[in-house]
Tab-separated table of N, CA, C and O in Angstrom:
chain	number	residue	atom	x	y	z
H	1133	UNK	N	-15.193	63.811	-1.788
H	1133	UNK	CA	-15.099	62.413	-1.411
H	1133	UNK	C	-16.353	61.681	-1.869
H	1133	UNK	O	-17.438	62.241	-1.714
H	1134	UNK	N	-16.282	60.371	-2.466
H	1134	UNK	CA	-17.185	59.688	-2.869
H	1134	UNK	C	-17.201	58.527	-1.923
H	1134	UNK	O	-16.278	57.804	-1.548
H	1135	UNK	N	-19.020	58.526	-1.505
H	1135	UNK	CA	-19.440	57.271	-0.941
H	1135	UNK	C	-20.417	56.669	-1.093
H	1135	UNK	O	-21.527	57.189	-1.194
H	1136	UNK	N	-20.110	55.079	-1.152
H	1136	UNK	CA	-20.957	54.292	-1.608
H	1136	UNK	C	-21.511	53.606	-0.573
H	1136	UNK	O	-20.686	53.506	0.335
H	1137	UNK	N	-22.475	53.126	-0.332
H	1137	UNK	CA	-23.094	52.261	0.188
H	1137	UNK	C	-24.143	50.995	-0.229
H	1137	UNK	O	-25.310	51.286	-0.494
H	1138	UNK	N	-23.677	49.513	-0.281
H	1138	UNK	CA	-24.514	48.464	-0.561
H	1138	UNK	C	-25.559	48.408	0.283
H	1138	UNK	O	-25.639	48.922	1.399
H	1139	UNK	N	-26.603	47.567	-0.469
H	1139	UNK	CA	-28.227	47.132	0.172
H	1139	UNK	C	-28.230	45.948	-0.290
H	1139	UNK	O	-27.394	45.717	-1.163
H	1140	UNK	N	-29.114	44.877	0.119
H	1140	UNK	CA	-29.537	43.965	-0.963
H	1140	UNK	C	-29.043	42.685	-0.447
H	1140	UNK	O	-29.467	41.649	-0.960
H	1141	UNK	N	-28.401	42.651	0.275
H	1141	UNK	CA	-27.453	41.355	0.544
H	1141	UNK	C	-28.703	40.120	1.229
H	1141	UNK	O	-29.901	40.376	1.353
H	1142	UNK	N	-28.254	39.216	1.482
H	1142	UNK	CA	-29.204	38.243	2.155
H	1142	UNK	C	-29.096	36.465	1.904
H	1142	UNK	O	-28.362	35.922	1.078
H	1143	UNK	N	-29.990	35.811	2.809
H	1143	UNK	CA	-29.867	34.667	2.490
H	1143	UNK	C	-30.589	34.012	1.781
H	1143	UNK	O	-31.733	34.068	2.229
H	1144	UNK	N	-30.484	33.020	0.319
H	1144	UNK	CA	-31.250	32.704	-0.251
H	1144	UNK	C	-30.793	30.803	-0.598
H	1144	UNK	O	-29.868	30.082	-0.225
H	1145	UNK	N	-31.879	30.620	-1.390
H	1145	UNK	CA	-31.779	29.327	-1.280
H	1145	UNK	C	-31.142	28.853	-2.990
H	1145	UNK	O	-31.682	29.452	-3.920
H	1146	UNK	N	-30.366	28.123	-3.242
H	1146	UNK	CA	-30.056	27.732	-4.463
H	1146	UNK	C	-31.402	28.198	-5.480
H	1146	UNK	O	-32.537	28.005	-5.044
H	1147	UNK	N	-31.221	28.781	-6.768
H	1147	UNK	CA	-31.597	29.018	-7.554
H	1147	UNK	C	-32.497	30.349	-7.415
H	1147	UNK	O	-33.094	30.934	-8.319
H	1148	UNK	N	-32.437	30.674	-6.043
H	1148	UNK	CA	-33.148	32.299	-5.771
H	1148	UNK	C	-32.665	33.282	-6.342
H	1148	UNK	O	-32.025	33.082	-7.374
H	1149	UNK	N	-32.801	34.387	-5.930
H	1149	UNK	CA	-32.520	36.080	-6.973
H	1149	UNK	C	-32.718	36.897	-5.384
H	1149	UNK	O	-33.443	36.706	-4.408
H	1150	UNK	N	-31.581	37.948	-5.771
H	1150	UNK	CA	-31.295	38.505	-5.082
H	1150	UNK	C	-30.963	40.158	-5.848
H	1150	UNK	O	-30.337	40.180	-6.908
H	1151	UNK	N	-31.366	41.259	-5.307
H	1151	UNK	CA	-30.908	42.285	-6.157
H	1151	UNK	C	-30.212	43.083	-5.280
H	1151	UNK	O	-30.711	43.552	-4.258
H	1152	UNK	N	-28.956	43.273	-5.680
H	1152	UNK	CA	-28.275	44.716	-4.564
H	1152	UNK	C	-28.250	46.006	-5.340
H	1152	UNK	O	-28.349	46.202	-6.551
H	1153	UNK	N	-28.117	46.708	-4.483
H	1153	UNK	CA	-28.130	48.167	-5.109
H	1153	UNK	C	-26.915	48.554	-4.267
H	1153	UNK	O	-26.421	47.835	-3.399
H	1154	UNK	N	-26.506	49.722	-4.606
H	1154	UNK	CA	-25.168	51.017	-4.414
H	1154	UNK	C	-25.791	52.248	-4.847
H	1154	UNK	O	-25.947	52.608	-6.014
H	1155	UNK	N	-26.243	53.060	-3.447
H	1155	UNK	CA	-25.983	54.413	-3.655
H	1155	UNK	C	-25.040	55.163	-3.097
H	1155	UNK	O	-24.644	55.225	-1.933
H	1156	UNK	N	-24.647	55.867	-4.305
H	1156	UNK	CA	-23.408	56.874	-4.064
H	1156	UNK	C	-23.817	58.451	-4.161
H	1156	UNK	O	-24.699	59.182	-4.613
H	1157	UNK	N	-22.588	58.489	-3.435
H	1157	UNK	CA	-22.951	60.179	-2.825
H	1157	UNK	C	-22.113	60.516	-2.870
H	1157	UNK	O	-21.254	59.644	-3.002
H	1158	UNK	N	-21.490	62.287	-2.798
H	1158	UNK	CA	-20.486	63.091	-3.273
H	1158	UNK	C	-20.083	63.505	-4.531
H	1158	UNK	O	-21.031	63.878	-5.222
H	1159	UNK	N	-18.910	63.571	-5.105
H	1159	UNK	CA	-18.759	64.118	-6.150
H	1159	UNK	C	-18.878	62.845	-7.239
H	1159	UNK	O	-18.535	61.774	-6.736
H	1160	UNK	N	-19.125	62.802	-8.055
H	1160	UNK	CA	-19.608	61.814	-8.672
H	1160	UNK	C	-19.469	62.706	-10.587
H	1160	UNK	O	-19.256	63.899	-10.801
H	1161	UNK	N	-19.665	61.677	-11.555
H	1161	UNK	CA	-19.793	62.103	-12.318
H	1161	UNK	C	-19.939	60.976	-13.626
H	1161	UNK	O	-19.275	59.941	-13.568
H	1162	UNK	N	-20.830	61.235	-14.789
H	1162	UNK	CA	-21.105	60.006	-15.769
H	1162	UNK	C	-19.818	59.459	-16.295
H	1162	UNK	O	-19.898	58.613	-17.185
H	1163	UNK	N	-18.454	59.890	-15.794
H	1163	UNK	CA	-17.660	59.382	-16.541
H	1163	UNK	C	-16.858	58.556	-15.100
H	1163	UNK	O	-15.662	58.567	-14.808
H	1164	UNK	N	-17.662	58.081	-14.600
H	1164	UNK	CA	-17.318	57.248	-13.513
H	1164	UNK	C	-17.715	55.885	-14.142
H	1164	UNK	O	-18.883	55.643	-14.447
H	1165	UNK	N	-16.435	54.772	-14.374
H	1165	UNK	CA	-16.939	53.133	-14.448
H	1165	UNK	C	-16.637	52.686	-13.025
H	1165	UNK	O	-15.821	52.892	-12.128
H	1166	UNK	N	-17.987	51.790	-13.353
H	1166	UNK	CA	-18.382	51.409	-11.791
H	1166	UNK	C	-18.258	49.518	-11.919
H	1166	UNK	O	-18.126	48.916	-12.984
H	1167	UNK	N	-18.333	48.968	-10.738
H	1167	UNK	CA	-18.372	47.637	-10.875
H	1167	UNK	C	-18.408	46.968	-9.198
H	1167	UNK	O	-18.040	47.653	-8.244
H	1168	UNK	N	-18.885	45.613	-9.053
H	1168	UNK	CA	-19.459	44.728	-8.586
H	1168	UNK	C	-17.967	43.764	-8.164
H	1168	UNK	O	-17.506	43.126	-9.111
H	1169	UNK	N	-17.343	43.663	-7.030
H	1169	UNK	CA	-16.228	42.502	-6.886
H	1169	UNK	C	-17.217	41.578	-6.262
H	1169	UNK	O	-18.441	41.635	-6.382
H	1170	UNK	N	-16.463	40.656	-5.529
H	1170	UNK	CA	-16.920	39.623	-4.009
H	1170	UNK	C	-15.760	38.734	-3.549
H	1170	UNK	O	-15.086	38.097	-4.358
H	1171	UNK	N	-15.526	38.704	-2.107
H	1171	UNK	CA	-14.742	38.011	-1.628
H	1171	UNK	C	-15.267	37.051	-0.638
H	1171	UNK	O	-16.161	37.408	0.130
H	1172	UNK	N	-14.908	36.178	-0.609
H	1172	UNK	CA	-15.020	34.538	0.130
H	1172	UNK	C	-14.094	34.512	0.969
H	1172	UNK	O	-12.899	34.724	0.761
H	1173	UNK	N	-14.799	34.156	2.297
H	1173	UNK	CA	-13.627	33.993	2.986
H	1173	UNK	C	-11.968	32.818	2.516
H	1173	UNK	O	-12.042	31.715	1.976
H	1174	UNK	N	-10.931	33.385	2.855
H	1174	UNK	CA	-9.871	32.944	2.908
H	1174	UNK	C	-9.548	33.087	1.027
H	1174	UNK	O	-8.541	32.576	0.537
H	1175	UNK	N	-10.695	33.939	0.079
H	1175	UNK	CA	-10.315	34.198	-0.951
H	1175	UNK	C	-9.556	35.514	-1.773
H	1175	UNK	O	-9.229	36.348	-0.928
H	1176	UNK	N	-9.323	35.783	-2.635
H	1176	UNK	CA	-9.294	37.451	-3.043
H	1176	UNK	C	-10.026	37.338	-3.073
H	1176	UNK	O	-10.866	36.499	-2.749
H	1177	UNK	N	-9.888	38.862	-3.831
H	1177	UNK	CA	-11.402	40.112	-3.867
H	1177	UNK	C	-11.402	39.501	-5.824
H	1177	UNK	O	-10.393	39.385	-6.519
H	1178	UNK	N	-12.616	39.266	-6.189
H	1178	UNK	CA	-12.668	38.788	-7.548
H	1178	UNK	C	-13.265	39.567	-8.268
H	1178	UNK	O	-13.922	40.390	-7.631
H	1179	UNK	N	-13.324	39.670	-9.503
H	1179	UNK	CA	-14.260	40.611	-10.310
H	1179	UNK	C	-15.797	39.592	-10.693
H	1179	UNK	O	-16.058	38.392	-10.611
H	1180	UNK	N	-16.576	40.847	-11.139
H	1180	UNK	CA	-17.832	39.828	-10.778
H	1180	UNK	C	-18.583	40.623	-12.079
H	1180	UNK	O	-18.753	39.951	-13.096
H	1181	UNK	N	-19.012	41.966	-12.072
H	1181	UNK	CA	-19.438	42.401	-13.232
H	1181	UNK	C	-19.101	44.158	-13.218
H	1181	UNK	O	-19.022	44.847	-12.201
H	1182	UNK	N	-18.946	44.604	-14.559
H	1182	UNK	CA	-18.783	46.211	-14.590
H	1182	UNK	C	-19.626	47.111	-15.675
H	1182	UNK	O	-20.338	46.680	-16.582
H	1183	UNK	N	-19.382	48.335	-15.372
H	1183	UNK	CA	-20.107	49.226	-16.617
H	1183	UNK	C	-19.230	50.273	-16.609
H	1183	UNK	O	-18.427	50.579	-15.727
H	1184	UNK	N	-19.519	50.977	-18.014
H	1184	UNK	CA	-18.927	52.347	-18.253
H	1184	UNK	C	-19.673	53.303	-17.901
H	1184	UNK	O	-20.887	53.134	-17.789
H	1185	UNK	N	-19.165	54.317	-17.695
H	1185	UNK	CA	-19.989	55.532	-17.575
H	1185	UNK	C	-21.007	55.957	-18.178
H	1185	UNK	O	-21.836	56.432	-17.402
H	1186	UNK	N	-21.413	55.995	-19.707
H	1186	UNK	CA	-22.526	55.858	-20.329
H	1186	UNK	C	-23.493	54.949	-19.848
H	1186	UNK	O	-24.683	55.263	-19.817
H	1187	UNK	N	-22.999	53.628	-19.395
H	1187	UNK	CA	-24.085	52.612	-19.393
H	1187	UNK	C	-24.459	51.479	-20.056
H	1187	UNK	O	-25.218	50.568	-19.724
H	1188	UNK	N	-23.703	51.701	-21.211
H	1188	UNK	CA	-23.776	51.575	-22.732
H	1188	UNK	C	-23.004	49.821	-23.212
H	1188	UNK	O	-23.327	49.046	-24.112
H	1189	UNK	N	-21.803	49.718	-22.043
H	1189	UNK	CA	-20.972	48.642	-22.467
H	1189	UNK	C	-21.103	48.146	-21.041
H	1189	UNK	O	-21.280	48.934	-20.113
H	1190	UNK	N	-20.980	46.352	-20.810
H	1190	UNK	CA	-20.705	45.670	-19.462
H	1190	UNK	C	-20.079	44.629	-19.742
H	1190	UNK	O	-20.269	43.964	-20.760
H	1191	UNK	N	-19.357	44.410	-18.960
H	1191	UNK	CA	-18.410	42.821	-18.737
H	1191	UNK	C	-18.788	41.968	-17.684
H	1191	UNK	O	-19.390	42.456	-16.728
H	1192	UNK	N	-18.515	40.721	-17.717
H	1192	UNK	CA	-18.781	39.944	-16.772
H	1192	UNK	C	-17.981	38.661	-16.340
H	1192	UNK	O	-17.488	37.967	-17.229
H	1193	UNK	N	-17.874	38.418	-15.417
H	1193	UNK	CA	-16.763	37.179	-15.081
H	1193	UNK	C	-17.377	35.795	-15.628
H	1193	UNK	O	-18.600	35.791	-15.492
H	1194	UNK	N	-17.062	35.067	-15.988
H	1194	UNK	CA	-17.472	33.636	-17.140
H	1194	UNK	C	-18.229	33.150	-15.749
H	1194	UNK	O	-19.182	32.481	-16.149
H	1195	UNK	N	-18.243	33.166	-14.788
H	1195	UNK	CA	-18.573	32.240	-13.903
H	1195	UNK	C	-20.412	32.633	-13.662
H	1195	UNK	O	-21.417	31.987	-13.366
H	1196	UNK	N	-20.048	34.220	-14.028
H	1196	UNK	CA	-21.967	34.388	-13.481
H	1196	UNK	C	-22.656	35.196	-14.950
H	1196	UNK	O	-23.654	35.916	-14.954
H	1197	UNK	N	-21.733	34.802	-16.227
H	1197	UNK	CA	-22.379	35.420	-17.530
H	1197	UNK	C	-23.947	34.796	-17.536
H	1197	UNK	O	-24.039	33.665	-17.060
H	1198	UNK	N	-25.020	35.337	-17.961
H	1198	UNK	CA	-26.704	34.757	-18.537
H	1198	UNK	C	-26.437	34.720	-16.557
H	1198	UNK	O	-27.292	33.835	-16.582
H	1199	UNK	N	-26.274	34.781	-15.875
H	1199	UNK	CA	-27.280	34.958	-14.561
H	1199	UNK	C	-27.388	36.260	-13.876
H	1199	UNK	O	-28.333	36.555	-13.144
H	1200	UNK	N	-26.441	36.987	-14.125
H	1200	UNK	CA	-26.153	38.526	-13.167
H	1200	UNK	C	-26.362	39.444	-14.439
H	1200	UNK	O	-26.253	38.973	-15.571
H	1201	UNK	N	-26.648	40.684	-14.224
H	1201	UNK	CA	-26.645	41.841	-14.656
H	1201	UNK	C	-26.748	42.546	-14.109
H	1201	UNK	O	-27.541	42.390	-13.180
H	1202	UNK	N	-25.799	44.323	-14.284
H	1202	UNK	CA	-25.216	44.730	-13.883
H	1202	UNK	C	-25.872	45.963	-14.526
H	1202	UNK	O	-26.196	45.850	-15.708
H	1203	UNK	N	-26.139	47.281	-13.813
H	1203	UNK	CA	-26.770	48.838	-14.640
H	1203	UNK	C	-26.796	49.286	-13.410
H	1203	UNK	O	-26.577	48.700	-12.350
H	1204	UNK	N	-27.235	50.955	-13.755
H	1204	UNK	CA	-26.919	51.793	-13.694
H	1204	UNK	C	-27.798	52.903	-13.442
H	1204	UNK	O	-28.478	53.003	-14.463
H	1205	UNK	N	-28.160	53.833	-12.579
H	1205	UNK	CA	-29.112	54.984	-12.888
H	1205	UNK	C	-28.666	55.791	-12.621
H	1205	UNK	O	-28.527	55.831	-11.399
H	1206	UNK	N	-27.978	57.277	-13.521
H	1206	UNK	CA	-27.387	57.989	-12.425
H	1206	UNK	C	-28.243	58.729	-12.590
H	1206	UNK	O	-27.882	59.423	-13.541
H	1207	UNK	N	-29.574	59.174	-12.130
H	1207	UNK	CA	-30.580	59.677	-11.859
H	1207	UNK	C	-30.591	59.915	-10.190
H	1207	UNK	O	-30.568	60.924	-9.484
H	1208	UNK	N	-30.645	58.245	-9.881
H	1208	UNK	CA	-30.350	58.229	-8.635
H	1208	UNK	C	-29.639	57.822	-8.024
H	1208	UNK	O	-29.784	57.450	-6.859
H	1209	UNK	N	-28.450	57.793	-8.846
H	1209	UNK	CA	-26.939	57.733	-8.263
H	1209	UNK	C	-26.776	56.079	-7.928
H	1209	UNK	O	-25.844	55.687	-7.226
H	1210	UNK	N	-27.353	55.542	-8.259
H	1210	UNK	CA	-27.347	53.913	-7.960
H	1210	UNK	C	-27.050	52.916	-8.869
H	1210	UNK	O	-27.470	52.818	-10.022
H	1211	UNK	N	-26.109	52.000	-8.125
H	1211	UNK	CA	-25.836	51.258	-9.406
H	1211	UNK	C	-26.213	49.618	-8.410
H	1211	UNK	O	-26.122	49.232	-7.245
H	1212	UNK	N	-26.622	49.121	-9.636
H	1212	UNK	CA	-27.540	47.836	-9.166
H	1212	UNK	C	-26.635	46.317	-9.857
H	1212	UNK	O	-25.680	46.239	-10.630
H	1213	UNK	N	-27.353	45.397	-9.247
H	1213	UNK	CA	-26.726	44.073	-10.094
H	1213	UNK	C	-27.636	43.168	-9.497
H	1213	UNK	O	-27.724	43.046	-8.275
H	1214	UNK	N	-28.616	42.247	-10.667
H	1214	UNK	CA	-29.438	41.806	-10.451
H	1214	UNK	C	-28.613	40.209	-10.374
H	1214	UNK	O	-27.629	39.783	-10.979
H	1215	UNK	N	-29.431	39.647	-9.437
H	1215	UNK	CA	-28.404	38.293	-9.535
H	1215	UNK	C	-29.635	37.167	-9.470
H	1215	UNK	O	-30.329	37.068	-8.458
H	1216	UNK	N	-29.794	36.514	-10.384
H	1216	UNK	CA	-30.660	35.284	-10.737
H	1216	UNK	C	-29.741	33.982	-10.756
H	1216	UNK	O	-28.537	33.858	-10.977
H	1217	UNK	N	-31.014	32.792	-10.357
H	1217	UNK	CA	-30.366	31.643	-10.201
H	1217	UNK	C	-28.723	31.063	-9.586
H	1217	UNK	O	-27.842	30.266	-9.909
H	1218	UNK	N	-29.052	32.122	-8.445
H	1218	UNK	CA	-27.793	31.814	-7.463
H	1218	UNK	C	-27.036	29.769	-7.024
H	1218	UNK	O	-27.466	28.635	-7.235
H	1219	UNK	N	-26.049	30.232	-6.504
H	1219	UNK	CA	-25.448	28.663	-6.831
H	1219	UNK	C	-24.452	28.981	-5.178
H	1219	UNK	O	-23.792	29.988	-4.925
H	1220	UNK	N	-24.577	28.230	-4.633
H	1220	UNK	CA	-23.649	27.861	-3.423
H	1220	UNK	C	-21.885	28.793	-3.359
H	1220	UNK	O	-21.303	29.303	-2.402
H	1221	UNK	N	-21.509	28.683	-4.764
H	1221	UNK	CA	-20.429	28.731	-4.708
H	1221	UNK	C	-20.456	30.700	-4.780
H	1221	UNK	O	-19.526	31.439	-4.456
H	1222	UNK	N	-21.758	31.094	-5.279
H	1222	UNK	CA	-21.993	32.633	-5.567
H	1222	UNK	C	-21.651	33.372	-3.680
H	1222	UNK	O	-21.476	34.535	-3.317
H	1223	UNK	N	-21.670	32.524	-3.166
H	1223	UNK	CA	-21.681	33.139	-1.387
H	1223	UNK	C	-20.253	33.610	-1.275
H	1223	UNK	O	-19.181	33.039	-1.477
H	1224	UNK	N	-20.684	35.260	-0.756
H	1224	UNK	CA	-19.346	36.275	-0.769
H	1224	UNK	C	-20.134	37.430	0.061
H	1224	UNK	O	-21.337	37.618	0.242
H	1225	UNK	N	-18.930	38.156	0.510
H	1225	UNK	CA	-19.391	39.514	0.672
H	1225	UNK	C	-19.306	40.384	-1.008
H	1225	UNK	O	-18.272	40.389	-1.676
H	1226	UNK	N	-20.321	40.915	-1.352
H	1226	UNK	CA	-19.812	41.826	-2.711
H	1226	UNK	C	-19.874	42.923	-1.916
H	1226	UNK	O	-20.432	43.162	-0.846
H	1227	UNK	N	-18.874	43.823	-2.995
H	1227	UNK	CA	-18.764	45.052	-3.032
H	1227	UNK	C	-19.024	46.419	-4.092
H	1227	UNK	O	-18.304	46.186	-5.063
H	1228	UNK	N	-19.558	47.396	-4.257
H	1228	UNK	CA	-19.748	47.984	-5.599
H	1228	UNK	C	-18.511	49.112	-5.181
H	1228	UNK	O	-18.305	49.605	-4.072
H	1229	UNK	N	-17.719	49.355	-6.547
H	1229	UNK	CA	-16.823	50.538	-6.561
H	1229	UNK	C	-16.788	51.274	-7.678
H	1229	UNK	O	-17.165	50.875	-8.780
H	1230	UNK	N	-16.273	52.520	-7.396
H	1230	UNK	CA	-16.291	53.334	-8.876
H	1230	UNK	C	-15.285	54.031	-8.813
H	1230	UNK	O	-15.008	54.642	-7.781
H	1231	UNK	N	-14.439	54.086	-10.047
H	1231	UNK	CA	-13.163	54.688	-10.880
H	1231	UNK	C	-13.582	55.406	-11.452
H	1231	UNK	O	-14.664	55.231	-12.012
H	1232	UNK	N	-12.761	56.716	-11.558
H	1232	UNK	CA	-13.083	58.492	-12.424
H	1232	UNK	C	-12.005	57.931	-13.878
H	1232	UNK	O	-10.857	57.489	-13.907
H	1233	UNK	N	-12.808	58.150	-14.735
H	1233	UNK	CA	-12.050	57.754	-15.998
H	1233	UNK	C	-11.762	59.257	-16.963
H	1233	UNK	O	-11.821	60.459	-16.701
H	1234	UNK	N	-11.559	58.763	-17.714
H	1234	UNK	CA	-10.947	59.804	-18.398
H	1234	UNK	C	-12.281	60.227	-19.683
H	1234	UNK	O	-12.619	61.262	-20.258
H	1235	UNK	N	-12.694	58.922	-19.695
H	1235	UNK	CA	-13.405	59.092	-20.874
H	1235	UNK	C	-14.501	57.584	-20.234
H	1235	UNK	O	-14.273	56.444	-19.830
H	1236	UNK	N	-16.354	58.898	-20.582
H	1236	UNK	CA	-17.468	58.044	-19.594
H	1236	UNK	C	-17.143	56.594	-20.559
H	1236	UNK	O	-17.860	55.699	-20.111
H	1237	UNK	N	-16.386	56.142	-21.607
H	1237	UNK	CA	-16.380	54.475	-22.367
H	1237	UNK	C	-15.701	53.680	-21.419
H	1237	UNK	O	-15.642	52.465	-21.607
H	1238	UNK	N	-15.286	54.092	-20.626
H	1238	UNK	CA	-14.074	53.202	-20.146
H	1238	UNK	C	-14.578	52.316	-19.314
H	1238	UNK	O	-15.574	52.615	-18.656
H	1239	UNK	N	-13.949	51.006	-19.191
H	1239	UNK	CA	-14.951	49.885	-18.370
H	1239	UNK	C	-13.255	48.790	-17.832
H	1239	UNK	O	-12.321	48.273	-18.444
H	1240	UNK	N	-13.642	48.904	-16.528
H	1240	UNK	CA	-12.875	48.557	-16.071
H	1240	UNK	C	-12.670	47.082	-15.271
H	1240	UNK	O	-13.729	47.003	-14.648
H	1241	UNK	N	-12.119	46.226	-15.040
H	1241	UNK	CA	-12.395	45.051	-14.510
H	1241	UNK	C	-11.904	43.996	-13.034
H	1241	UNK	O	-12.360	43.090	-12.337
H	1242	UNK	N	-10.126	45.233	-13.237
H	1242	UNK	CA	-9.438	45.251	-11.890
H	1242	UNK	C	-9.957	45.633	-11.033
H	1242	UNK	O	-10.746	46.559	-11.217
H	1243	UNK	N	-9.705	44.951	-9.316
H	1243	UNK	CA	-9.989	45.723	-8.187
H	1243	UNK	C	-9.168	46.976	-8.432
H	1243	UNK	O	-9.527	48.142	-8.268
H	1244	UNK	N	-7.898	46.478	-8.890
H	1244	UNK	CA	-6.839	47.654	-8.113
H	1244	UNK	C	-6.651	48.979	-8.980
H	1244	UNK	O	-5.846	49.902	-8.854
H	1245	UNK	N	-7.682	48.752	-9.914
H	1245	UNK	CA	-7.751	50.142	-10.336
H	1245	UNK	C	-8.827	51.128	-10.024
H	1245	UNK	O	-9.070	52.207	-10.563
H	1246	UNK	N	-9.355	50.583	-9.139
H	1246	UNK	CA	-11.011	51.234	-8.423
H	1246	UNK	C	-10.644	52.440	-7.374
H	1246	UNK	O	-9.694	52.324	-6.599
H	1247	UNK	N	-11.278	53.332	-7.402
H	1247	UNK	CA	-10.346	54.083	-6.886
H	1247	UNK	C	-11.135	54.239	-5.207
H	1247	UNK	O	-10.512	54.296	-4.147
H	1248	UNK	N	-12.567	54.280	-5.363
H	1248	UNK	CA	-13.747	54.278	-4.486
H	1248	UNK	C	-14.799	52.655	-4.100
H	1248	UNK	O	-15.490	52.078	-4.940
H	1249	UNK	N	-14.683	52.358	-3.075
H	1249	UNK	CA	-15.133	51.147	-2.617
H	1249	UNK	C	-16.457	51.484	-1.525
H	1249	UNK	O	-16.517	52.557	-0.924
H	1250	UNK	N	-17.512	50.380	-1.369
H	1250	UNK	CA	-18.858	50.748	-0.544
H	1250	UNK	C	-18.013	49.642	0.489
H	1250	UNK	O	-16.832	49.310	0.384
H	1251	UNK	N	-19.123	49.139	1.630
H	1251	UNK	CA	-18.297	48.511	2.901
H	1251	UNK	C	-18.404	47.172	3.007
H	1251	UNK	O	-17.875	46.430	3.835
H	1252	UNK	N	-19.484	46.786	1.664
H	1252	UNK	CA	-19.628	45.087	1.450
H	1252	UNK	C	-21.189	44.801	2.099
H	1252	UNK	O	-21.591	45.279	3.159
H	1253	UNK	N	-21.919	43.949	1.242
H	1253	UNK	CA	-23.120	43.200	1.715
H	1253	UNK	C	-22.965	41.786	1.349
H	1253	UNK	O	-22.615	41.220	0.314
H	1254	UNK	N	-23.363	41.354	2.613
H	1254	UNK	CA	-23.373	39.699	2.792
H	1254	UNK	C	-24.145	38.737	1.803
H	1254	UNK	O	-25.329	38.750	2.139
H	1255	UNK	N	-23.948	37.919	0.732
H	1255	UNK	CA	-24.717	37.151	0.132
H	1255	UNK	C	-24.448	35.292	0.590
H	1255	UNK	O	-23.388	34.673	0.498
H	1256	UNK	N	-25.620	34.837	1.014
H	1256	UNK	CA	-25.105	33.769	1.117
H	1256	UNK	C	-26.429	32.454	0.580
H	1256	UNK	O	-27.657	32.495	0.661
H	1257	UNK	N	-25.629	31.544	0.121
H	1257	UNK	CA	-26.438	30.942	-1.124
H	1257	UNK	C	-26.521	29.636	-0.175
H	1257	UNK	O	-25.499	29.127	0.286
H	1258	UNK	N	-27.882	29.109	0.094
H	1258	UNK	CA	-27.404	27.480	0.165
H	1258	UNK	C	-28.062	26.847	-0.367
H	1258	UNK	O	-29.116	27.153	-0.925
H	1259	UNK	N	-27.320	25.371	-0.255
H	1259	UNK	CA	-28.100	24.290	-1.197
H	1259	UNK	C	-29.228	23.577	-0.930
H	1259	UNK	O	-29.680	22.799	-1.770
């Protein structure tokens, strides 16, 4: 069984930085793509940013491209997402999850293909 757990969450003020981390524990492995959702109240669960198992390739939702980035250490099993110049509308619970792929390239962007979810950290942005 794989478990994740978020850090990082908090309150900041328009244009602050915030960094969360996800460490995971259990069976685990580099050919795990991992990724970053967030949900708003009364919203879905949205995609926000991902990586492949290497490390190597990331995607990102148009809404937080040039402000978030998204990596990886599996050294220490943690996967991070740095979030600069936050904006009101960035306020969500995120979540980090990770999918066993077939092959460590694979980069994924759906919730509903995630197979492992952490329990959510609070971000909240004001103006």
């Amino acid at each position: 069984q794989v478990r994740m757990v978020e850090s990082g969450g908090g309150r900041v003020q328009a244009g602050g930085s915030l960094r969360l981390s996800c460490v995971v524990s259990g069976r685990t492995c580099s050919s795990y793509g991992m990724g970053w959702f967030r949900q708003a109240p009364v919203n879905e669960r949205e995609f926000v940013a991902a990586i492949n198992g290497i490390g190597d390739a990331t995607e990102y939702a148009d809404s937080v491209k040039g402000r978030f980035a998204i990596s990886r250490d599996d050294v220490k099993t943690t996967l991070y997402l740095q979030m600069n110049n936050l904006k009101p509308e960035d306020t969500a619970v995120y979540y980090c999850a990770a999918k066993s792929a077939l092959s460590a390239n694979m980069i994924f962007t759906s919730p509903k293909v995630y197979d492992y979810w952490g329990q959510g950290t609070q971000v909240a942005v004001s103006s």
